[in-house]
Coordinates of C-alpha atoms and ligand atoms in Angstrom, one line a residue:
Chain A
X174 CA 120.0 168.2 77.5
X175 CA 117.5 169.2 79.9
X176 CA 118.7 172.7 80.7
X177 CA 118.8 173.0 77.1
X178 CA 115.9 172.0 76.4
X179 CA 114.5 174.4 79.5
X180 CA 116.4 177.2 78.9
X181 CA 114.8 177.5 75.2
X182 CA 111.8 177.1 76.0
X183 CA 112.3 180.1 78.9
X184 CA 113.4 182.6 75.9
X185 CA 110.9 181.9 74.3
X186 CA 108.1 182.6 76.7
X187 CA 109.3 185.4 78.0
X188 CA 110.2 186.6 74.5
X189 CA 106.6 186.4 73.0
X190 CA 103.4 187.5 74.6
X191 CA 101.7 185.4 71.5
X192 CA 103.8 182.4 70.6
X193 CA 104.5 181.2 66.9
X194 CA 104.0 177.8 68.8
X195 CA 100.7 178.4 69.5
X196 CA 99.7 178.8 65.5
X197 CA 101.1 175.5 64.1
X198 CA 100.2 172.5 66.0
X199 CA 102.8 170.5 64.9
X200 CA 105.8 172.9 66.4
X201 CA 103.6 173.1 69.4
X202 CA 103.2 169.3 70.3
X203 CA 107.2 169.7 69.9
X204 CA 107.0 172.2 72.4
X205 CA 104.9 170.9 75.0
X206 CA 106.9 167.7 75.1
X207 CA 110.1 169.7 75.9
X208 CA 107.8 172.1 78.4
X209 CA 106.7 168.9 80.0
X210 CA 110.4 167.2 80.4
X211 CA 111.2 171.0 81.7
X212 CA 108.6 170.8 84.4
X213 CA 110.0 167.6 85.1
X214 CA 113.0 168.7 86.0
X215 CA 111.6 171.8 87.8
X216 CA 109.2 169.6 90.1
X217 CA 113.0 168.3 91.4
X218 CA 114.6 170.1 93.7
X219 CA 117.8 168.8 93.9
X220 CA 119.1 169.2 90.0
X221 CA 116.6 171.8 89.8
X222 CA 119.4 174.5 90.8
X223 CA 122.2 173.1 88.0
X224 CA 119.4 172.9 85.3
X225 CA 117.3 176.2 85.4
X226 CA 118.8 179.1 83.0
X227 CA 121.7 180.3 84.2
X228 CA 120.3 184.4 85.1
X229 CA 118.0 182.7 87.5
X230 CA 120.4 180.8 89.8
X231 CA 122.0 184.3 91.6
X232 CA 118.7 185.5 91.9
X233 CA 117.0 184.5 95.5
X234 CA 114.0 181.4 95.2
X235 CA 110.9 184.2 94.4
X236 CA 112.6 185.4 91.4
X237 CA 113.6 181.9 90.2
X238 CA 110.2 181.0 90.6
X239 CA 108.9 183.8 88.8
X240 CA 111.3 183.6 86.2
X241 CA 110.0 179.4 85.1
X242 CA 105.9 180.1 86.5
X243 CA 105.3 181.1 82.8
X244 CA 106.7 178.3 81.2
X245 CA 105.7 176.0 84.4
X246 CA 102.0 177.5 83.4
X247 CA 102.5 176.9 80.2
X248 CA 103.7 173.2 80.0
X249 CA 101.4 172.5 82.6
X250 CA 98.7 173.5 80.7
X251 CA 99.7 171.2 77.9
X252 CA 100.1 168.4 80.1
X253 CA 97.1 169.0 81.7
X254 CA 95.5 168.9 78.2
X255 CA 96.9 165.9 77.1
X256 CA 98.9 167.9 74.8
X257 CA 95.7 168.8 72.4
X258 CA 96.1 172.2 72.9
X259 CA 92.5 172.5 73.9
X260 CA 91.4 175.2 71.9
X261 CA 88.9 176.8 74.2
X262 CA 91.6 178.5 73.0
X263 CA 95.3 179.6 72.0
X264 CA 94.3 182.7 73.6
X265 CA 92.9 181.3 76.8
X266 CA 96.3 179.5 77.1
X267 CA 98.5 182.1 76.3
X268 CA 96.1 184.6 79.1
X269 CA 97.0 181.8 81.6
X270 CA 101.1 182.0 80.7
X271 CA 101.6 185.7 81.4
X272 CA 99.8 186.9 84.1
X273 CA 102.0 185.6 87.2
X274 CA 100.4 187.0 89.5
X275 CA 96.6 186.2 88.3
X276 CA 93.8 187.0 91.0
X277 CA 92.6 183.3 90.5
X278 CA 95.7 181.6 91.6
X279 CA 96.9 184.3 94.9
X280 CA 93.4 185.1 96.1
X281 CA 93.4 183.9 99.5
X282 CA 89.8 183.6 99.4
X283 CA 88.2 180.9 97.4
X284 CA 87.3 181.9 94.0
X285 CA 84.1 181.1 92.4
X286 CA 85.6 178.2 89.6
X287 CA 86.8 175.4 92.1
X288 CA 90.8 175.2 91.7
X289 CA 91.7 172.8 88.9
X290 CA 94.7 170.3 88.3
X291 CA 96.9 173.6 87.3
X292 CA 96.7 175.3 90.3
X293 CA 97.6 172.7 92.1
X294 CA 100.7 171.6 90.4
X295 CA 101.8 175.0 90.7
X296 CA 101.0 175.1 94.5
X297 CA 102.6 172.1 94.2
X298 CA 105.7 173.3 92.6
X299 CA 105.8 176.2 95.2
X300 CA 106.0 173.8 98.1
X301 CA 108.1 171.5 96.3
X302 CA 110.8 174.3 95.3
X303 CA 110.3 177.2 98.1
X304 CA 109.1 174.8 100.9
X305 CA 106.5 177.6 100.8
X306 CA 103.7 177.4 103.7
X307 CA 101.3 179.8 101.9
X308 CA 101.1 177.3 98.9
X309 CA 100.8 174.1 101.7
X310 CA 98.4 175.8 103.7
X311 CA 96.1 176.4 100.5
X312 CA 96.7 172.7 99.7
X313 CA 95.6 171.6 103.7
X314 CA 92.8 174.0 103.4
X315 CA 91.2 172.4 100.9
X316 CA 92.5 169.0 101.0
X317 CA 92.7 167.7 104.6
X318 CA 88.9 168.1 105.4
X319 CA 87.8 165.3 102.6
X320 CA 91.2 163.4 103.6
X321 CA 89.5 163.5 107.2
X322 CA 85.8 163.1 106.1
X323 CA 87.4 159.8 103.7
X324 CA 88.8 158.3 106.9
X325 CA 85.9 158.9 109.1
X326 CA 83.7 157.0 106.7
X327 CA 86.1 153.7 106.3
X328 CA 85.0 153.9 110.1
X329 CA 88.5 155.7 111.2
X330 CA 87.8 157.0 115.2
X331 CA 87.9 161.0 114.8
X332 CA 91.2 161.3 116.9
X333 CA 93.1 158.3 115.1
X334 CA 91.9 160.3 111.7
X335 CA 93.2 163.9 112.8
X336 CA 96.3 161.9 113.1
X337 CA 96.3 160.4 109.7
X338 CA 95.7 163.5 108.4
X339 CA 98.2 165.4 109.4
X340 CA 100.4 162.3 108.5
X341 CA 99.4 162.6 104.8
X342 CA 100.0 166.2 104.6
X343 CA 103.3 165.9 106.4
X344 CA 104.0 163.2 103.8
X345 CA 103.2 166.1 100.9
X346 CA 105.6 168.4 102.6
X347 CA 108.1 166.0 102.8
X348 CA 107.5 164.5 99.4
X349 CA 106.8 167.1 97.5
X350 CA 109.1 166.9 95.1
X351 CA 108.2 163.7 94.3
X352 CA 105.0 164.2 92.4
X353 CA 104.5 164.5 89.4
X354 CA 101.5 166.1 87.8
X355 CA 102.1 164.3 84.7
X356 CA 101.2 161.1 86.1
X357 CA 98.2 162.3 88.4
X358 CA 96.4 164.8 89.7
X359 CA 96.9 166.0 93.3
X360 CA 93.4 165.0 94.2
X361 CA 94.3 160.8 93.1
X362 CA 98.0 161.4 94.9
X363 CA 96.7 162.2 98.3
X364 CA 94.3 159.4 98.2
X365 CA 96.9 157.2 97.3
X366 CA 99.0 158.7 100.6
X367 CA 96.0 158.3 103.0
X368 CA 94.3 154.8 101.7
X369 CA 98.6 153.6 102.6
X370 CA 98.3 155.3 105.6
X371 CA 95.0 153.5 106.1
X372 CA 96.3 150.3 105.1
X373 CA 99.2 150.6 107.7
X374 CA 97.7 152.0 110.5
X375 CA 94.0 150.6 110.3
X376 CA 94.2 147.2 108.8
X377 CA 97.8 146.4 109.9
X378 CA 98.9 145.3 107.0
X379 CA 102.5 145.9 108.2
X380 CA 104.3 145.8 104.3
X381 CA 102.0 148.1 102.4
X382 CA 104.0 150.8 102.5
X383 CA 107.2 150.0 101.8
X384 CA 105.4 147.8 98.5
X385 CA 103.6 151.1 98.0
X386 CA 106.8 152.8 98.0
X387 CA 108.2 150.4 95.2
X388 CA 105.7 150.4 92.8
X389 CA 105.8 154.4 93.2
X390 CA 109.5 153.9 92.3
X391 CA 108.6 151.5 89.3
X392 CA 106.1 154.4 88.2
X393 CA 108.4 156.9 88.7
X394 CA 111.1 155.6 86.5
X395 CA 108.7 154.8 83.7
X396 CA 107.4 157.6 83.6
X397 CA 110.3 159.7 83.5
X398 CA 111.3 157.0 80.8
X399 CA 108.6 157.9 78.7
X400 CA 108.7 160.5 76.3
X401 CA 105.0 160.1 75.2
X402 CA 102.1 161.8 76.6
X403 CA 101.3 161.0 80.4
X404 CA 98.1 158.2 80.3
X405 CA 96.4 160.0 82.9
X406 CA 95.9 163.5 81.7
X407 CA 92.2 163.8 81.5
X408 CA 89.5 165.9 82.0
X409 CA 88.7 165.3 86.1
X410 CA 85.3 166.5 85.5
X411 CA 84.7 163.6 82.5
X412 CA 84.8 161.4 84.9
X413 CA 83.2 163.3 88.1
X414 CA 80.0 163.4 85.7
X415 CA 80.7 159.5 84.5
X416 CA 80.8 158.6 88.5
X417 CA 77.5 160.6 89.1
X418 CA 75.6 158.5 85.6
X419 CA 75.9 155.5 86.9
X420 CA 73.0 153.5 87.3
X421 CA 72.6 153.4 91.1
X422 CA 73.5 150.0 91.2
X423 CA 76.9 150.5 90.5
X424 CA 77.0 153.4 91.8
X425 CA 76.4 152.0 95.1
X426 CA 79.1 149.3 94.1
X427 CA 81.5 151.6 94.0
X428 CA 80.8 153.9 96.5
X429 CA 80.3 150.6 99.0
X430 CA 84.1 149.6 97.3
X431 CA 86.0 152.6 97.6
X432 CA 84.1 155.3 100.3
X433 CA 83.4 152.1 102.7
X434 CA 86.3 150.0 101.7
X435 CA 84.4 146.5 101.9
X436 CA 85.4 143.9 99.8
X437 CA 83.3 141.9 96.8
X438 CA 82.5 138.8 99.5
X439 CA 81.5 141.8 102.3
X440 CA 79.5 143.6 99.6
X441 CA 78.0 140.3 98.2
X442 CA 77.0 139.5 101.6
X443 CA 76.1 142.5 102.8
X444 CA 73.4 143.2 100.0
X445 CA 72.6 139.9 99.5
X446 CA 74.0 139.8 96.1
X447 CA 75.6 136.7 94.2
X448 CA 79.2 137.8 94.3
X449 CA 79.5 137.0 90.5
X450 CA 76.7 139.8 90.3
X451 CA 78.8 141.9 92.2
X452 CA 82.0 141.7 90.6
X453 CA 80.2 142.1 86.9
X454 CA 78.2 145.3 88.3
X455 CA 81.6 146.3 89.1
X456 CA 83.5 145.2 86.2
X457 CA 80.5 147.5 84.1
X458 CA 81.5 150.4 86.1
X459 CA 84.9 150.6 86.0
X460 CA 84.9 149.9 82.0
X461 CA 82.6 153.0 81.8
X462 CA 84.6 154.9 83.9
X463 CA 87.8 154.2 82.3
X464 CA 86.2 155.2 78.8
X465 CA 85.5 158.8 80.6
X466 CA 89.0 159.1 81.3
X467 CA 90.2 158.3 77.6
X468 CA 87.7 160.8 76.2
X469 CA 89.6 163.7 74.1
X470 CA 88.8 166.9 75.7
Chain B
X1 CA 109.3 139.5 79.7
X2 CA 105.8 140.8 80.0
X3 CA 103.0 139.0 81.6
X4 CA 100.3 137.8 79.4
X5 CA 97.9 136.7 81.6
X6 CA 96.3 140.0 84.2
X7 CA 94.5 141.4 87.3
X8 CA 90.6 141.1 86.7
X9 CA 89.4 144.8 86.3
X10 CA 87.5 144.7 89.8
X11 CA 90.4 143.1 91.6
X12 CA 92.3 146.5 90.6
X13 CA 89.3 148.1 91.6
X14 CA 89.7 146.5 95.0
X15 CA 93.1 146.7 95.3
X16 CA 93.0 150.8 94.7
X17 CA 90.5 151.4 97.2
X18 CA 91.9 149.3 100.1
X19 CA 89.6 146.5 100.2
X20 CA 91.4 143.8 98.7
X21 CA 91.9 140.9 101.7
X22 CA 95.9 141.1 102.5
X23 CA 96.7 137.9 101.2
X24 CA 95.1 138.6 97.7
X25 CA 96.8 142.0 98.1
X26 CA 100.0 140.2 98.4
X27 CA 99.8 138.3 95.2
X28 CA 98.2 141.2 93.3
X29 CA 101.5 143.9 94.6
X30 CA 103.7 140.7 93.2
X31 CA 102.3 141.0 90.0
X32 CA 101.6 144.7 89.8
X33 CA 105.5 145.1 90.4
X34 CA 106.2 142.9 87.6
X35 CA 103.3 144.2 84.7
X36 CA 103.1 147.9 83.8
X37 CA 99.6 147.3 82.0
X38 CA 98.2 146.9 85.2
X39 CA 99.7 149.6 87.2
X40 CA 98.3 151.6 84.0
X41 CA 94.7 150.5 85.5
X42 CA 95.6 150.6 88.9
X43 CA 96.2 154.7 88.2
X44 CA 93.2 154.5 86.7
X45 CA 91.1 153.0 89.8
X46 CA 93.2 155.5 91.8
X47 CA 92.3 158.0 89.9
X48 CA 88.3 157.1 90.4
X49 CA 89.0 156.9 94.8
X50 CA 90.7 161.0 94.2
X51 CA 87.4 162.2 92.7
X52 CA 85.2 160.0 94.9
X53 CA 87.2 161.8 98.4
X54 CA 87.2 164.7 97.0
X55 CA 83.3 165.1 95.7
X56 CA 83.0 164.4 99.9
X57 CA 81.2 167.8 101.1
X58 CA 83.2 169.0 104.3
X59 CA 83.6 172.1 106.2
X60 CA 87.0 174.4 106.1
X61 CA 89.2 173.4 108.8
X62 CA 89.2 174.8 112.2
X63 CA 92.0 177.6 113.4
X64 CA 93.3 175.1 115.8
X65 CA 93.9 172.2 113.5
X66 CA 95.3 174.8 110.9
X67 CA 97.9 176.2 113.7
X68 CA 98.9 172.2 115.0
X69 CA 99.6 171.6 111.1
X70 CA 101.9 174.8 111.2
X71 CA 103.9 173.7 114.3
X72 CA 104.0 170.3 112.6
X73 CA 106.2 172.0 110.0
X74 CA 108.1 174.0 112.6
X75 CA 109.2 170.8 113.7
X76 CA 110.1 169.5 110.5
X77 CA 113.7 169.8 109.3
X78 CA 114.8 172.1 107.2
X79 CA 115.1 171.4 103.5
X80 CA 116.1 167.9 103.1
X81 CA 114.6 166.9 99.7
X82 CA 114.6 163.1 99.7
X83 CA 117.4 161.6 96.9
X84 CA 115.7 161.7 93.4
X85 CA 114.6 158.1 92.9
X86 CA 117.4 155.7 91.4
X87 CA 116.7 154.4 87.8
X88 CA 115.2 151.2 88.9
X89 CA 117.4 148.5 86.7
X90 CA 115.5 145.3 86.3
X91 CA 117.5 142.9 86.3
X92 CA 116.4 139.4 85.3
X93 CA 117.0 137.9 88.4
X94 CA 115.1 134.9 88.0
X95 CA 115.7 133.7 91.8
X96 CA 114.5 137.0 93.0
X97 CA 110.8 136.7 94.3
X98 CA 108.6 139.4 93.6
X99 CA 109.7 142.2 96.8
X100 CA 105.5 141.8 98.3
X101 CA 106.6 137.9 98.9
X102 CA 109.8 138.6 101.1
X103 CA 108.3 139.0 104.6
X104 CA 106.3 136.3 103.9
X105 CA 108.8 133.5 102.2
X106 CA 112.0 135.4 101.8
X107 CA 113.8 136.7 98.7
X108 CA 114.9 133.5 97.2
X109 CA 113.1 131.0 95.3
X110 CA 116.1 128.7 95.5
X111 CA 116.6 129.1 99.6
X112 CA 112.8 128.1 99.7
X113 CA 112.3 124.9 102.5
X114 CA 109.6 123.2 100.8
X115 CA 107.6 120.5 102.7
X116 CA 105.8 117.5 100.9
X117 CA 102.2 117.8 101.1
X118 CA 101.0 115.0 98.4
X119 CA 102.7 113.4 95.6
X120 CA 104.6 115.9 93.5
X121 CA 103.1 118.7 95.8
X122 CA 105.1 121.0 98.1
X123 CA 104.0 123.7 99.2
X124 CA 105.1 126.8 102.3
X125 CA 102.4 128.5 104.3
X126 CA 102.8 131.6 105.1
X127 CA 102.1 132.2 108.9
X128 CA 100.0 135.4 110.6
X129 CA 98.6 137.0 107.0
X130 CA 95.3 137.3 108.8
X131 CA 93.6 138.0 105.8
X132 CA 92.8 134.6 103.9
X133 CA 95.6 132.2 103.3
X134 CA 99.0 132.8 101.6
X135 CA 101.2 130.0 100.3
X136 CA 103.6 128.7 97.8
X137 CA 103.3 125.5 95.6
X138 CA 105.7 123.5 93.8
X139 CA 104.1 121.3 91.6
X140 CA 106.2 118.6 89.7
X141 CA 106.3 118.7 86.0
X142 CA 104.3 117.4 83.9
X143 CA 101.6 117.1 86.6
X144 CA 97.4 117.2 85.5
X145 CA 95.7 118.3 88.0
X146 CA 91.7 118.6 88.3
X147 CA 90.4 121.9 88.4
X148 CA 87.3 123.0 89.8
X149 CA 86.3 126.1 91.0
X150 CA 83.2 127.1 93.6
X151 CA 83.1 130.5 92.9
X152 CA 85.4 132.1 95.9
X153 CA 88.2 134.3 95.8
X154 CA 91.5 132.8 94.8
X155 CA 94.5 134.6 92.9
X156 CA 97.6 132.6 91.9
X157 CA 100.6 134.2 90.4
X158 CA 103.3 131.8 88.6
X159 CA 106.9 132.2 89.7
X160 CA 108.5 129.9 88.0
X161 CA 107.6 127.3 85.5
X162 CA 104.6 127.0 83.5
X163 CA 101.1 125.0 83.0
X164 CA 98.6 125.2 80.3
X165 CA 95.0 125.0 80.5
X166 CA 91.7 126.0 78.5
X167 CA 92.4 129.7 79.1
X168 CA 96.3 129.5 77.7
X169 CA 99.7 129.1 78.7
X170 CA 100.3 130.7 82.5
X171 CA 104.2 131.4 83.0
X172 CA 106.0 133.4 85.0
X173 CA 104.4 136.6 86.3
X174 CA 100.7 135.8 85.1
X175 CA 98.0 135.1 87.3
X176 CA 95.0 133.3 87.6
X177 CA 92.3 136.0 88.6
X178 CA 89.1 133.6 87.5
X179 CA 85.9 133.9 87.9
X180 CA 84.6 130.5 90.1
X181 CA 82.8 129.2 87.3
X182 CA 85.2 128.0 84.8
X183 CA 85.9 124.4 85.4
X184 CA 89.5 123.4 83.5
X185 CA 92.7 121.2 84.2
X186 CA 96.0 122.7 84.3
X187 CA 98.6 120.6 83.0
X188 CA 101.9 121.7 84.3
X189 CA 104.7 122.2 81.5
X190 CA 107.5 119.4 81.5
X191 CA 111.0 120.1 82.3
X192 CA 110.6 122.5 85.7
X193 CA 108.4 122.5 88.4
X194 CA 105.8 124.5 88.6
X195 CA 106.5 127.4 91.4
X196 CA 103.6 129.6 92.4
X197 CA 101.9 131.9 95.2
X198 CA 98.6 131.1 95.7
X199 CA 95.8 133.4 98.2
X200 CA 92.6 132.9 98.7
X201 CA 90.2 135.5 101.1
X202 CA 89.2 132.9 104.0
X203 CA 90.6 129.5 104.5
X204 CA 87.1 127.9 104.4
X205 CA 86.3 129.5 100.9
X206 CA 89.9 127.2 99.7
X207 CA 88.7 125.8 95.9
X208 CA 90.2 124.9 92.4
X209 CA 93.1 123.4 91.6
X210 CA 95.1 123.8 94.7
X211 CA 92.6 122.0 96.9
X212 CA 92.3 119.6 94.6
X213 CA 95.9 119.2 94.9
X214 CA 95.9 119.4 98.6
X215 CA 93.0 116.9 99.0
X216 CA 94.5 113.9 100.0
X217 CA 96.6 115.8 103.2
X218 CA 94.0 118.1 103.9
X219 CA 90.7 115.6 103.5
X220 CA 88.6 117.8 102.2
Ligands
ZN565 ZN1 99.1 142.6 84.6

């Protein structure tokens, strides 16, 4: 069923430099939901090898992931988009399928456009199917300073945080496989993996992680259950500009929530706030935040 | 069976960015594993801590820590992908307790030791949360109990039978997430007791129904 699906969809990217999916909407939703149940399978190593077309499997790992980065790009992009085919346009997407080898994704130096949810699914799918260092170290590059600079501020002692650190992106290698950029960005999955590893280490809360570990499972299975589009593919930079137009009250709220980790009575007490204040400041926030992420690109 | 009764919004919000006192956290991962709809928002909130660490301005890392990361994955052993997650099957196992509740009270509601605490109140403590107070009550059918609330932090979570009050019908797997100023009177539903976790953030801060309920052992 799912090399079926994968396999077609293969033939017909590599068939096509301008897809008759990308003229009728209605065959392309059709498509991205098989692309997206194809990445699924990709993003899993171990049935990965039975499921990918059938030329692919005597070639050695580059080649195989040559031979799906199209259709990875290409599925990605329509998970990414929420499966509206943002039409900045049917050309953009289809430039973004078939150069493999892009400058933007392989330069080694930072481009100018900050890497987006895309690129790092396919790093992602790099580490997760090559175990390929290259792809990690692009992901510790950029991710384990803010990891760091996040632990320092909950108040973290610098050494304790190096160690944390390279916990969480021992836990990507390790894990790699198991996320899914359908559900959420990279950025929300390592903050997830070091506010656990916070959790455990720094408030010795000695069950977080395996409870953690079961509602990842719970998420895990839904998700692969669903067939619908993912809930949370949205535009990240909605709701970086919703965080920054919030009134500074809540703005502080939150920051004082999340970046500080103190809780409504600390917060209430703290600014000498009545804690019902608090919570509806709060309760304001998220709603408005939560609209940014629902927005239609 | 789907919970109709849910997290309040900042809760969640709490919860996702690690603030949440552990034994509030307790009762919220009991009913997070049970309710979909608020995992949904708990993604949500998650998603809100990613941008907020990442939005962080920070310096590229130095050589050295880039070269102990690499000899971390030296040591690593080759490819072992962990097993692809097992198809959770949810089976209604209605003397299962909700997985955040079993280093605290076990995984049976039926092997529960409940002690007596005040007329048709039972109730298990859980020992060493050090974060507020965890317990289960078992309150006897049929039971009206006096509610008032002072405005503190208290979540409950039913586990098994029912009560009513102004707000609705609570059964199992909805929780009581309220805002201290409702005052109301739970009336537990005839037939079963009424089983449910309760947490609250610091002992002193105990209100609503269950101190009420606890009154007469605990003088207060
Ligand atoms: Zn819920």
């Amino acid at each position: 069923m799912l090399l079926r699906a994968g396999h077609a969809v293969a033939r017909n990217w590599s068939g096509t430099s301008q897809p008759e999916a990308m003229k009728a909407p209605a065959a392309a939703s059709s498509l991205d939901s098989r692309c997206a149940k194809f990445v699924w399978t990709c993003s899993t190593p171990i049935p990965v090898a039975m499921k990918l077309p059938t030329g692919c499997i005597q070639n050695p790992p580059i080649d195989v992931f040559s031979a799906i980065e199209p259709v990875f790009r290409r599925a990605m992009h329509a998970v990414i988009t929420g499966g509206n085919m943002r039409m900045m346009g049917s050309d953009q997407a289809v430039a973004e399928v078939t150069p493999f080898r892009a400058k933007r994704y392989v330069s080694p130096t930072p481009s100018k456009a900050a890497p987006d949810a895309l690129y790092w699914s396919v790093q992602m799918t790099a580490v997760s199917l090559q175990r390929d260092r290259a792809s990690f170290m692009r992901i510790y590059d950029h991710f384990s300073p803010r990891l760091q600079r996040y632990l320092r501020n909950l108040g973290v002692p610098e050494s304790m945080a190096d160690e944390l650190v390279q916990e969480a992106l021992l836990t990507l290698w390790r894990k790699a496989s198991m996320f899914n950029p359908a559900r959420a960005s990279l950025g929300t999955w390592l903050y997830r993996v070091a506010r656990n590893l916070y959790i455990d280490h720094v408030r010795r809360q000695p069950h977080w992680l395996p409870i953690q570990d079961g509602l990842d499972r719970l998420d895990h299975a839904e998700s692969d259950r669903r067939d619908s589009q993912p809930e949370s593919s949205f535009d990240q930079d909605l709701l970086r500009q919703a965080i920054d137009g919030l009134p500074p009250v809540q703005a502080k709220l939150v920051r004082m929530c999340y970046l500080e980790s103190k809780s409504h009575s600390e917060i209430s007490a703290e600014l000498e706030m009545p804690l019902g204040s608090v919570k509806s400041s709060l309760r304001r926030a998220f709603a408005k935040l939560q609209v940014s992420m629902r927005t239609p690109r | 069976m789907t919970p109709n009764h849910h997290l309040d919004d900042v809760t969640v919000l709490s919860y996702s960015a690690g603030a949440l006192p552990a034994a509030l956290a307790v009762v919220a991962s009991a009913h997070l594993e049970r309710c979909a709809a608020c995992r949904a928002r708990l993604l949500d909130a998650d998603c809100i801590g990613g941008v907020l660490m990442l939005q962080q301005r920070v310096d590229t890392p130095a050589e050295d820590a880039r070269a102990a990361m690499l000899a971390l994955l030296d040591a690593e052993p080759a490819i072992e992908p962990p097993a692809p997650p097992a198809d959770i099957v949810q089976e209604p196992d209605s003397d299962r307790l909700p997985s955040s509740l079993h280093p605290w009270f076990g995984h049976s509601l039926r092997a529960l030791r409940w002690r007596r605490v005040a007329p048709g109140v039972q109730r298990i403590l859980a020992s060493g949360i050090g974060g507020g107070d965890l317990m289960l009550l078992r309150i006897a059918p049929g039971s009206k109990l006096p509610l008032h609330s002072h405005g503190g932090n208290e979540l409950t979570m039913i586990l098994d039978g029912a009560y009513d009050d102004m707000l609705g019908h609570f059964g199992p797997g909805d929780v009581a997430d309220l805002d201290g100023e409702i005052t109301h009177q739970p009336v537990t539903s005839p037939g079963v007791p009424c089983i449910c976790v309760a947490a609250t953030d610091a002992p002193l801060k105990f209100s609503g129904w269950v101190a009420r309920a606890l009154q007469p052992l605990l003088g207060f």
